[in-house]
Coordinates of C-alpha atoms and ligand atoms in Angstrom, one line a residue:
Chain K
X48 CA 105.6 -11.2 117.8
X49 CA 108.0 -8.4 117.1
X50 CA 111.0 -9.6 115.2
X51 CA 114.4 -8.3 116.3
X52 CA 113.1 -4.8 116.6
X53 CA 114.4 -2.2 118.9
X54 CA 111.9 0.4 119.8
X55 CA 112.7 3.4 122.0
X56 CA 109.8 5.4 123.3
X57 CA 110.2 8.8 125.0
X58 CA 113.5 7.8 126.6
X59 CA 114.7 10.5 129.0
X60 CA 118.0 10.5 130.9
X61 CA 119.0 13.3 133.2
X62 CA 122.3 14.0 135.0
X63 CA 121.4 16.4 137.8
X64 CA 120.0 19.4 136.1
X65 CA 121.1 18.4 132.6
X66 CA 118.7 16.5 130.4
X67 CA 121.2 14.5 128.3
X68 CA 118.5 12.6 126.4
X69 CA 115.1 14.2 126.1
X70 CA 112.0 12.1 125.3
X71 CA 113.8 10.4 122.4
X72 CA 111.9 7.8 120.3
X73 CA 113.1 5.8 117.4
X74 CA 112.8 2.3 115.9
X75 CA 115.5 0.1 114.5
X76 CA 114.2 -2.6 112.3
X77 CA 115.8 -6.0 111.6
X78 CA 118.6 -6.0 109.1
X79 CA 119.1 -2.3 109.0
X80 CA 122.2 -0.3 109.4
X81 CA 120.8 2.5 111.5
X82 CA 122.7 5.7 112.3
X83 CA 122.5 8.1 115.1
X84 CA 124.2 11.4 114.5
X85 CA 124.5 14.7 116.2
X86 CA 127.0 17.3 117.4
X87 CA 129.3 16.9 120.3
X88 CA 127.5 16.4 123.6
X89 CA 124.2 15.8 121.8
X90 CA 123.5 12.7 124.0
X91 CA 124.3 10.0 121.5
X92 CA 126.5 7.9 123.8
X93 CA 124.1 8.4 126.6
X94 CA 121.3 6.8 124.5
X95 CA 123.5 3.8 123.8
X96 CA 124.2 3.5 127.5
X97 CA 120.5 3.5 128.2
X98 CA 120.0 0.7 125.6
X99 CA 122.8 -1.4 126.9
X100 CA 122.0 -1.1 130.5
X101 CA 124.9 1.0 131.7
X102 CA 122.4 3.7 132.6
X103 CA 118.7 3.3 133.4
X104 CA 116.7 6.0 131.8
X105 CA 114.4 7.8 134.2
X106 CA 111.5 7.7 131.8
X107 CA 110.4 5.9 128.7
X108 CA 110.7 2.4 127.4
X109 CA 113.2 0.4 125.6
X110 CA 111.6 -2.6 123.8
X111 CA 113.7 -5.3 122.3
X112 CA 111.9 -8.1 120.5
X113 CA 108.8 -7.0 122.3
X114 CA 110.4 -7.2 125.8
X115 CA 111.1 -4.3 128.0
X116 CA 114.8 -4.2 128.7
X117 CA 115.0 -0.8 130.4
X118 CA 116.5 -1.4 133.9
X119 CA 118.2 -4.7 132.9
X120 CA 121.9 -5.1 133.6
X121 CA 124.4 -5.0 130.8
X122 CA 125.1 -8.7 130.9
X123 CA 121.4 -9.5 130.8
X124 CA 121.1 -7.4 127.7
X125 CA 124.1 -9.1 126.1
X126 CA 122.3 -12.4 126.9
X127 CA 119.4 -11.1 124.7
X128 CA 121.7 -10.6 121.7
X129 CA 122.6 -6.9 122.0
X130 CA 126.4 -6.2 122.1
X131 CA 128.2 -2.9 121.9
X132 CA 131.6 -1.3 121.4
X133 CA 132.8 1.9 123.2
X134 CA 133.7 5.3 121.9
X135 CA 136.8 5.2 124.0
X136 CA 138.0 1.7 123.2
X137 CA 137.6 -0.6 126.2
X138 CA 139.7 -3.7 125.7
X139 CA 141.4 -5.9 128.2
X140 CA 144.7 -4.2 127.6
X141 CA 147.2 -6.7 129.1
X142 CA 145.6 -9.7 127.5
X143 CA 146.2 -11.1 124.0
X144 CA 144.0 -10.4 121.0
X145 CA 142.8 -14.0 121.1
X146 CA 141.9 -13.8 124.8
X147 CA 140.0 -10.5 124.2
X148 CA 137.9 -12.1 121.5
X149 CA 137.4 -15.2 123.7
X150 CA 135.6 -12.9 126.2
X151 CA 132.9 -12.7 123.7
X152 CA 132.4 -16.4 123.9
X153 CA 131.6 -16.2 127.6
X154 CA 127.9 -16.4 127.3
X155 CA 128.1 -19.1 124.7
X156 CA 130.4 -21.3 126.8
X157 CA 128.6 -24.2 128.6
X158 CA 131.1 -24.3 131.4
X159 CA 129.9 -23.9 135.0
X160 CA 131.7 -22.6 138.0
X161 CA 133.1 -26.0 139.0
X162 CA 134.9 -26.3 135.7
X163 CA 137.2 -23.6 137.1
X164 CA 138.3 -26.2 139.7
X165 CA 138.0 -29.6 138.2
X166 CA 138.3 -30.3 134.5
X167 CA 135.9 -32.7 132.7
X168 CA 135.9 -34.0 129.1
X169 CA 132.9 -31.8 128.5
X170 CA 134.9 -28.8 129.5
X171 CA 137.8 -29.7 127.3
X172 CA 135.4 -29.9 124.3
X173 CA 133.8 -26.7 125.2
X174 CA 137.1 -24.9 125.4
X175 CA 138.2 -26.2 122.0
X176 CA 134.9 -25.3 120.4
X177 CA 135.1 -21.7 121.7
X178 CA 138.7 -21.2 120.7
X179 CA 137.8 -22.4 117.2
X180 CA 135.1 -19.7 117.1
X181 CA 137.8 -17.2 118.1
X182 CA 139.8 -18.5 115.2
X183 CA 136.9 -17.8 112.9
X184 CA 136.7 -14.2 114.2
X185 CA 140.5 -13.8 113.9
X186 CA 140.2 -14.8 110.2
X187 CA 137.2 -12.7 109.5
X188 CA 138.8 -9.6 110.9
X189 CA 142.2 -10.4 109.5
X190 CA 143.8 -10.4 113.0
X191 CA 145.3 -13.9 112.9
X192 CA 148.9 -12.7 113.0
X193 CA 148.2 -10.8 116.1
X194 CA 146.5 -13.6 118.0
X195 CA 149.1 -13.7 120.8
X196 CA 149.9 -10.0 120.9
X197 CA 148.9 -8.0 124.0
X198 CA 146.1 -5.8 122.7
X199 CA 147.4 -2.7 124.5
X200 CA 150.5 -2.7 122.3
X201 CA 148.5 -2.5 119.1
X202 CA 147.9 0.6 117.0
X203 CA 144.6 2.3 117.5
X204 CA 143.1 1.1 114.2
X205 CA 143.7 -2.5 115.1
X206 CA 142.4 -2.1 118.6
X207 CA 139.1 -0.8 117.1
X208 CA 139.0 -3.9 114.9
X209 CA 139.6 -6.2 117.9
X210 CA 136.8 -4.5 119.8
X211 CA 134.4 -5.2 117.0
X212 CA 135.7 -8.8 116.7
X213 CA 135.1 -9.3 120.4
X214 CA 131.6 -8.1 120.1
X215 CA 131.0 -10.3 117.0
X216 CA 132.2 -13.3 118.9
X217 CA 129.0 -13.1 121.0
X218 CA 127.1 -13.8 117.8
X219 CA 124.8 -10.8 118.4
X220 CA 121.5 -10.0 116.8
X221 CA 122.0 -6.3 117.2
X222 CA 125.5 -4.8 117.1
X223 CA 125.9 -1.3 118.5
X224 CA 129.0 0.7 117.5
X225 CA 129.9 4.0 119.2
X226 CA 131.8 6.1 116.7
X227 CA 133.7 3.1 115.1
X228 CA 135.5 5.4 112.7
X229 CA 136.9 7.8 115.3
X230 CA 140.6 8.0 115.0
X231 CA 140.9 5.9 111.9
X232 CA 142.7 7.0 108.8
X233 CA 141.0 7.0 105.4
X234 CA 142.2 3.5 104.4
X235 CA 141.1 2.1 107.7
X236 CA 137.7 3.8 107.5
X237 CA 137.1 2.2 104.1
X238 CA 138.0 -1.2 105.5
X239 CA 135.6 -0.5 108.4
X240 CA 132.8 0.3 105.9
X241 CA 133.4 -3.0 104.2
X242 CA 133.4 -4.9 107.5
X243 CA 130.1 -3.3 108.5
X244 CA 128.5 -4.3 105.3
X245 CA 129.8 -7.8 105.7
X246 CA 128.5 -8.0 109.2
X247 CA 125.1 -6.9 108.0
X248 CA 125.2 -9.5 105.3
X249 CA 125.5 -12.1 108.1
X250 CA 122.1 -11.0 109.3
X251 CA 123.2 -8.8 112.1
X252 CA 121.4 -5.5 112.6
X253 CA 123.8 -2.6 113.1
X254 CA 123.1 0.6 115.1
X255 CA 125.9 3.1 115.0
X256 CA 126.9 6.6 116.1
X257 CA 128.9 8.5 113.7
X258 CA 130.4 12.0 113.6
X259 CA 131.6 11.9 110.1
X260 CA 128.7 12.9 107.8
X261 CA 130.2 11.4 104.7
X262 CA 130.6 8.1 106.3
X263 CA 127.0 8.1 107.7
X264 CA 125.7 9.0 104.2
X265 CA 127.5 6.1 102.7
X266 CA 126.8 3.4 105.2
X267 CA 123.4 3.9 106.8
X268 CA 120.0 2.9 105.6
X269 CA 118.1 5.2 107.9
X270 CA 119.1 7.6 110.6
X271 CA 118.1 9.8 113.5
X272 CA 119.7 13.2 114.1
X273 CA 119.7 14.4 117.7
X274 CA 120.8 17.7 119.3
X275 CA 120.6 18.6 123.0
X276 CA 119.1 15.2 123.6
X277 CA 116.2 15.8 121.3
X278 CA 115.4 14.3 117.9
X279 CA 115.6 17.0 115.3
X280 CA 115.2 14.9 112.2
X281 CA 115.0 11.4 110.9
X282 CA 114.9 9.7 107.5
X283 CA 117.1 8.2 104.9
X284 CA 120.5 9.9 104.4
X285 CA 119.2 11.8 101.4
X286 CA 116.2 13.2 103.3
X287 CA 118.2 14.1 106.3
X288 CA 120.9 15.8 104.3
X289 CA 118.4 18.3 102.9
X290 CA 116.8 19.0 106.3
X291 CA 117.4 22.6 107.3
X292 CA 117.4 21.8 111.0
X293 CA 120.2 19.4 110.4
X294 CA 122.2 21.7 108.4
X295 CA 121.8 24.4 111.0
X296 CA 122.9 22.1 113.9
X297 CA 125.9 20.9 112.0
X298 CA 127.0 24.3 110.7
X299 CA 126.8 25.5 114.3
X300 CA 129.3 23.0 115.5
X301 CA 131.3 22.2 112.5
X302 CA 134.6 23.5 114.0
X303 CA 134.6 21.6 117.2
X304 CA 133.7 18.2 115.9
X305 CA 137.1 16.5 115.9
X306 CA 138.5 14.9 119.0
Chain Z
X2 CA 160.9 -16.9 130.3
X3 CA 158.5 -19.6 129.1
X4 CA 161.4 -22.0 128.3
X5 CA 162.9 -21.3 131.7
X6 CA 159.5 -22.2 133.4
X7 CA 159.2 -25.4 131.5
X8 CA 162.5 -26.4 132.9
X9 CA 162.2 -24.9 136.3
X10 CA 158.9 -26.5 137.3
X11 CA 160.0 -30.2 137.2
X12 CA 163.2 -29.2 139.0
X13 CA 161.3 -27.5 141.6
X14 CA 158.9 -30.4 142.1
X15 CA 161.8 -33.0 142.3
X16 CA 163.7 -30.9 144.8
X17 CA 160.7 -30.4 146.9
X18 CA 159.9 -34.1 146.8
X19 CA 163.3 -35.2 148.1
X20 CA 163.9 -32.2 150.3
X21 CA 162.8 -33.4 153.7
X22 CA 165.3 -36.3 153.6
X23 CA 168.1 -33.9 153.4
X24 CA 167.0 -31.6 156.3
X25 CA 167.2 -31.9 160.0
X26 CA 164.1 -31.5 162.2
X27 CA 164.3 -27.7 162.5
X28 CA 164.7 -27.2 158.8
X29 CA 161.9 -29.7 158.0
X30 CA 159.7 -27.5 160.1
X31 CA 160.8 -24.4 158.1
X32 CA 160.1 -26.2 154.9
X33 CA 156.6 -27.2 156.1
X34 CA 155.9 -23.6 157.0
X35 CA 157.0 -22.5 153.5
X36 CA 154.6 -25.0 151.9
X37 CA 151.7 -24.0 154.1
X38 CA 152.2 -20.2 153.6
X39 CA 152.7 -20.8 149.9
X40 CA 149.3 -22.3 149.7
X41 CA 147.7 -19.5 151.6
X42 CA 149.5 -16.9 149.5
X43 CA 148.3 -18.7 146.3
X44 CA 144.8 -18.7 147.6
X45 CA 145.1 -15.0 148.2
X46 CA 146.4 -14.7 144.7
X47 CA 143.1 -16.1 143.4
X48 CA 141.2 -13.3 145.1
X49 CA 143.6 -10.4 144.8
X50 CA 145.8 -11.3 141.8
X51 CA 143.5 -13.0 139.5
X52 CA 140.2 -11.2 140.4
X53 CA 141.6 -7.9 141.6
X54 CA 139.6 -7.9 144.8
X55 CA 141.4 -6.0 147.6
X56 CA 141.0 -8.6 150.3
X57 CA 143.0 -7.9 153.4
X58 CA 141.5 -10.7 155.5
X59 CA 142.9 -13.9 154.1
X60 CA 144.2 -15.0 157.5
X61 CA 140.6 -15.3 158.6
X62 CA 139.9 -18.1 156.1
X63 CA 143.2 -19.8 157.0
X64 CA 142.3 -19.6 160.7
X65 CA 138.8 -20.8 160.1
X66 CA 140.1 -24.0 158.4
X67 CA 142.7 -24.5 161.2
X68 CA 140.0 -24.1 163.9
X69 CA 137.6 -26.3 162.1
X70 CA 140.1 -29.1 162.1
X71 CA 141.1 -28.4 165.7
X72 CA 137.6 -28.3 167.1
X73 CA 136.4 -31.4 165.2
X74 CA 139.5 -33.3 166.3
X75 CA 139.6 -32.1 169.8
X76 CA 135.9 -32.0 170.7
X77 CA 134.5 -34.6 168.5
X78 CA 137.4 -37.0 168.0
X79 CA 137.4 -36.9 164.2
X80 CA 140.7 -37.9 162.6
X81 CA 142.6 -35.1 161.0
X82 CA 142.0 -36.4 157.5
X83 CA 138.3 -36.7 158.2
X84 CA 138.1 -33.0 159.0
X85 CA 139.4 -31.9 155.6
X86 CA 136.1 -31.6 153.7
X87 CA 134.6 -29.4 156.4
X88 CA 137.8 -27.4 156.8
X89 CA 137.4 -26.5 153.1
X90 CA 133.6 -26.1 152.9
X91 CA 133.1 -24.0 156.1
X92 CA 135.6 -21.2 155.1
X93 CA 134.4 -21.4 151.5
X94 CA 130.8 -20.9 152.5
X95 CA 131.9 -18.1 154.9
X96 CA 133.9 -16.5 152.1
X97 CA 130.8 -16.6 149.9
X98 CA 128.5 -15.2 152.6
X99 CA 131.0 -12.4 153.5
X100 CA 131.7 -11.5 149.9
X101 CA 128.0 -11.3 148.9
X102 CA 127.2 -8.0 150.4
X103 CA 130.7 -6.4 149.9
X104 CA 132.1 -7.3 146.5
X105 CA 130.4 -4.3 144.8
X106 CA 132.5 -2.0 147.0
X107 CA 135.4 -0.1 145.5
X108 CA 138.9 -1.4 146.2
X109 CA 139.8 0.7 149.2
X110 CA 136.4 0.2 150.9
X111 CA 136.6 -3.5 150.4
X112 CA 140.1 -3.4 152.0
X113 CA 138.8 -1.8 155.1
X114 CA 135.8 -4.1 155.4
X115 CA 137.9 -7.2 155.1
X116 CA 140.3 -5.9 157.8
X117 CA 137.3 -5.5 160.0
X118 CA 136.1 -9.1 159.4
X119 CA 139.6 -10.3 160.3
X120 CA 139.7 -8.4 163.5
X121 CA 136.2 -9.5 164.5
X122 CA 137.2 -13.1 163.8
X123 CA 140.3 -12.9 166.1
X124 CA 138.2 -11.3 168.8
X125 CA 135.7 -14.1 168.6
X126 CA 138.4 -16.7 169.0
X127 CA 140.0 -14.9 171.9
X128 CA 136.8 -14.4 173.8
X129 CA 135.9 -18.1 173.3
X130 CA 132.5 -17.4 171.9
X131 CA 130.5 -20.6 171.9
X132 CA 133.0 -22.1 174.3
X133 CA 134.8 -24.2 171.7
X134 CA 137.7 -22.0 170.6
X135 CA 139.8 -22.2 173.8
X136 CA 140.1 -18.5 174.2
X137 CA 143.5 -16.8 174.0
X138 CA 145.4 -20.0 174.5
X139 CA 143.6 -21.7 171.6
X140 CA 143.3 -25.5 171.3
X141 CA 146.3 -27.8 171.8
X142 CA 147.0 -31.5 171.9
X143 CA 145.6 -32.4 168.6
X144 CA 146.0 -36.0 167.3
X145 CA 148.8 -36.6 164.8
X146 CA 148.1 -37.5 161.3
X147 CA 146.7 -41.0 160.6
X148 CA 145.4 -42.5 157.5
X149 CA 143.8 -45.9 156.8
X150 CA 144.8 -47.1 160.3
X151 CA 148.5 -46.0 159.9
X152 CA 149.9 -43.5 162.3
X153 CA 151.9 -40.9 160.5
X154 CA 153.5 -39.2 163.4
X155 CA 156.8 -38.2 161.8
X156 CA 157.4 -34.7 160.7
X157 CA 158.2 -36.0 157.2
X158 CA 154.6 -37.2 156.9
X159 CA 153.4 -33.7 157.7
X160 CA 155.8 -32.4 155.1
X161 CA 154.3 -34.7 152.4
X162 CA 150.8 -33.8 153.5
X163 CA 151.7 -30.1 153.0
X164 CA 153.4 -30.9 149.7
X165 CA 150.3 -32.7 148.4
X166 CA 148.2 -29.8 149.4
X167 CA 150.5 -27.4 147.5
X168 CA 150.4 -29.7 144.4
X169 CA 146.6 -29.8 144.6
X170 CA 146.5 -26.0 144.8
X171 CA 148.7 -25.6 141.8
X172 CA 146.6 -28.1 139.9
X173 CA 143.4 -26.2 140.7
X174 CA 145.0 -22.9 139.7
X175 CA 146.1 -24.5 136.4
X176 CA 142.5 -25.6 135.8
X177 CA 141.2 -22.2 136.7
X178 CA 143.5 -20.4 134.3
X179 CA 142.2 -22.4 131.3
X180 CA 138.5 -22.1 132.2
X181 CA 135.6 -19.8 131.7
X182 CA 135.4 -18.7 135.3
X183 CA 139.2 -18.1 135.4
X184 CA 139.1 -15.9 132.3
X185 CA 136.0 -14.1 133.6
X186 CA 138.0 -13.1 136.7
X187 CA 140.8 -11.7 134.5
X188 CA 138.4 -9.8 132.4
X189 CA 136.7 -8.2 135.3
X190 CA 140.0 -7.3 136.9
X191 CA 141.1 -5.6 133.7
X192 CA 137.9 -3.6 133.0
X193 CA 134.8 -4.4 134.9
X194 CA 132.5 -2.3 132.7
X195 CA 133.9 -3.9 129.5
X196 CA 133.4 -7.4 131.1
X197 CA 129.8 -6.6 132.0
X198 CA 129.2 -5.3 128.5
X199 CA 130.4 -8.5 126.9
X200 CA 128.0 -10.6 129.0
X201 CA 129.8 -11.4 132.2
X202 CA 127.9 -11.3 135.5
X203 CA 130.9 -9.9 137.4
X204 CA 129.3 -10.3 140.8
X205 CA 129.1 -14.0 140.4
X206 CA 132.8 -14.4 139.6
X207 CA 133.9 -12.1 142.4
X208 CA 132.0 -14.2 144.9
X209 CA 133.3 -17.3 143.3
X210 CA 136.9 -16.1 143.7
X211 CA 136.3 -15.5 147.4
X212 CA 134.7 -18.9 147.9
X213 CA 137.6 -20.7 146.1
X214 CA 140.3 -18.7 147.7
X215 CA 138.7 -19.2 151.2
X216 CA 138.4 -22.9 150.7
X217 CA 142.0 -23.4 149.7
X218 CA 143.2 -21.2 152.6
X219 CA 141.0 -23.4 154.9
X220 CA 142.8 -26.5 153.7
X221 CA 146.1 -24.9 154.4
X222 CA 144.7 -24.3 157.9
X223 CA 144.2 -28.0 158.4
X224 CA 147.9 -28.6 157.6
X225 CA 148.9 -25.8 159.9
X226 CA 146.9 -27.3 162.8
X227 CA 148.5 -30.7 162.1
X228 CA 152.0 -29.3 162.1
X229 CA 151.7 -27.7 165.5
X230 CA 149.1 -30.0 166.9
X231 CA 147.6 -26.8 168.1
X232 CA 145.9 -23.6 167.0
X233 CA 145.8 -20.2 168.7
X234 CA 144.4 -16.8 167.7
X235 CA 147.5 -14.8 167.2
X236 CA 148.5 -16.9 164.2
X237 CA 145.5 -15.5 162.3
X238 CA 145.8 -11.8 163.2
X239 CA 145.2 -9.2 160.6
X240 CA 149.0 -8.5 160.3
X241 CA 149.3 -12.0 158.8
X242 CA 146.7 -11.0 156.2
X243 CA 148.8 -7.9 155.4
X244 CA 151.8 -10.3 154.7
X245 CA 149.8 -12.4 152.3
X246 CA 148.5 -9.3 150.6
X247 CA 151.9 -7.8 150.2
X248 CA 153.4 -11.1 149.0
X249 CA 151.0 -11.3 146.1
X250 CA 151.4 -7.6 145.3
X251 CA 155.2 -7.6 145.5
X252 CA 155.7 -11.0 144.0
X253 CA 153.3 -10.4 141.1
X254 CA 150.3 -12.5 140.4
X255 CA 152.3 -15.5 139.2
X256 CA 153.3 -18.8 140.8
X257 CA 157.0 -18.1 140.8
X258 CA 156.4 -14.5 142.1
X259 CA 154.3 -15.8 145.0
X260 CA 156.7 -18.5 145.9
X261 CA 159.6 -16.1 145.9
X262 CA 157.6 -13.8 148.1
X263 CA 156.8 -16.5 150.6
X264 CA 160.5 -17.6 150.6
X265 CA 161.7 -14.1 151.3
X266 CA 159.1 -13.5 154.0
X267 CA 159.2 -16.8 155.8
X268 CA 162.3 -18.7 155.0
X269 CA 165.0 -16.1 154.8
X270 CA 164.3 -14.9 158.3
X271 CA 165.0 -18.4 159.5
X272 CA 168.3 -18.6 157.6
X273 CA 169.5 -15.3 158.8
X274 CA 168.3 -15.1 162.3
X275 CA 169.3 -11.5 162.7
X276 CA 167.2 -10.8 159.6
X277 CA 164.1 -11.9 161.5
X278 CA 163.8 -8.6 163.4
X279 CA 164.5 -6.7 160.2
X280 CA 162.2 -8.5 157.9
X281 CA 159.2 -6.1 158.1
X282 CA 161.7 -3.3 157.6
X283 CA 163.2 -4.9 154.6
X284 CA 160.0 -6.1 153.2
X285 CA 158.5 -2.7 153.6
X286 CA 161.3 -1.2 151.5
X287 CA 160.9 -4.1 149.0
X288 CA 157.3 -3.1 148.7
X289 CA 158.0 0.5 148.1
X290 CA 160.7 -0.2 145.6
X291 CA 158.7 -2.9 143.8
X292 CA 155.7 -0.7 143.5
X293 CA 157.7 2.2 142.1
X294 CA 159.9 0.2 139.8
X295 CA 157.7 -2.8 138.9
X296 CA 154.2 -1.8 139.7
X297 CA 152.9 -5.2 138.4
X298 CA 155.2 -7.2 140.8
X299 CA 158.6 -8.6 140.6
X300 CA 157.4 -11.6 138.5
X301 CA 154.3 -10.3 136.9
X302 CA 151.3 -12.4 135.8
X303 CA 151.7 -13.6 132.2
X304 CA 148.5 -13.9 130.2
X305 CA 148.5 -15.5 126.8
X306 CA 147.3 -19.0 127.6
X307 CA 145.9 -19.5 124.2
X308 CA 145.9 -22.7 122.3
X309 CA 148.8 -23.4 119.9
X310 CA 146.7 -23.7 116.8
X311 CA 145.9 -20.0 117.0
X312 CA 149.5 -19.0 116.9
X313 CA 150.6 -18.7 113.3
X314 CA 154.2 -18.8 112.1
X315 CA 154.4 -15.1 111.2
X316 CA 153.0 -14.2 114.6
X317 CA 153.9 -10.9 116.2
X318 CA 153.9 -12.9 119.4
X319 CA 153.9 -11.7 122.9
Ligands
LIG64 N1 128.0 10.3 133.5 C1 127.6 11.5 133.3 N2 127.5 12.4 134.2 C2 127.1 13.7 134.0 N3 126.9 14.1 132.7 C3 127.1 13.3 131.7 C4 127.5 12.0 131.9 N4 127.6 11.4 130.7 C5 127.3 12.3 129.8 N5 127.0 13.5 130.4 C6 126.6 14.7 129.7 O1 125.5 14.4 128.9 C7 125.6 15.1 127.7 C8 125.6 14.1 126.5 O2 126.8 13.3 126.5 P1 127.1 12.2 125.5 O3 128.3 11.6 125.9 O4 125.9 11.3 125.4 O5 127.2 13.0 124.2 P2 127.6 12.5 122.7 O6 126.5 12.9 121.8 O7 128.0 11.0 122.8 O8 128.9 13.4 122.4 P3 130.2 13.0 121.7 O9 130.0 13.3 120.2 O10 131.2 14.0 122.2 O11 130.6 11.6 122.0 C9 126.9 15.9 127.7 O12 126.6 17.2 128.1 C10 127.7 15.2 128.8 O13 128.5 16.1 129.4
LIG65 MG1 129.7 10.0 122.5

């Protein structure tokens, strides 16, 4: 039995003539904070899309806890304990922070379709239990005061936090974050680091993409560096930092890495 | 706004409850029409407003309910009340069957396909397929309402029948708003990819919205058949679907918005007879103006149905 391991083997994803991910393999172990880094357009987001079912890779395999999840739909993958956030924040903009987080309770809720028509005592209890879980996330992410605020009117940094809170409401085994620090100021980035450590302490494995080298060095246990869809290095942050191929790739694109 | 609604709802219900006793026959009929079309518009709101599915064929489900009642009463001698379960279930099943293969379509394609369904439906009625729909003349001479052996012939009985159906619809919509399926519909309307990525099988809830919306429209159809003791194809033409669609869009996906829309579309033309010929013209302009100035409708949907215990004192509330 493989325990909470994510193993990618020779995953390849093409868009027309472009090979966005090229025979990529890596392995995320239970309890790790695992980083994926690489220059703009390296294929990082595409890898995440292949893991979370938004794309189906043409070749290769994605094994999660020993099960092949390549080709499964996003909601089937969430059902198996993998939840993600997006590089370009995707919240339900007109809805309140609390409702956004409540969406993460969808798969935990025991309600069936007829509860949308006729209420039962069981439904009432289930609603209350899930809203209480939302309250826990609001507390954990220090968002309580914004519970009723429409999420679209919040500043960027808070929206990022809501998105992570929403993902955590699912009680995932593996949390996937696509550039969680993008657009955050220094103070917010520090808070984010703390949050990520706290999430890991809850027993959640974290897989993240990051542009910012300093942050990656600080937060990850292990990482894979990709460029043009191919792995160019892997190892601990110290090992990777010294790798000439990595230095080369990063020097070559240093100037265009802000967005 | 919330305070206003707290106050306005009881007033609305009380006024509606005593209304028929203050109206003459003609105005009672207008009031019944208002109630019936309000229910259809609300059922359309479930599909279009809550779930964001561009359905332009709601008159089909409305008509299917009306014809189910008419055929069962006329051909098989069922009492009107006894036809209700099937007048809900048949359109609901049809809604589910129709929605199954088309809900993945993008908004504009879905719109065209549902228009197509509506047109085919009316053609089927007119050509008397199966020999039970009565062709272009429809079916007439239905029994009046009767319940537990009492004959409820008066128009006032029909009014209360329609009123109960409206209350039932509002109750269902209230339950929906505070439930997992109801929220799932909101989420997928706002961002389908985000909804899928948080674990929602969006297809299931899209089909659910069609089934529920069709079932409620079907029930409204029963009331319609009762009011006129008759059904005929032209009442369920595609142009009616356009009206329900625009009412939800212009009114906004909210109960007050939809009721105002129905009032403007179906009651005002009765009050100002000369307005009747102008209504499409005026409504057309209202649509254009509303979409430019208030793209989310005159009385937009309010989210934020979250439990009180989550709202702290220092809240930056909505
Ligand atoms: N849906 C798509 N259709 C076509 N090409 C795509 C699509 N998505 C990504 N690509 C291309 O695939 C390559 C990898 O893109 P990807 O978004 O995975 O890069 P990334 O490493 O996440 O970059 P960034 O750091 O800018 O987020 C890019 O060349 C991109 O243009
Ligand atoms: Mg990316």
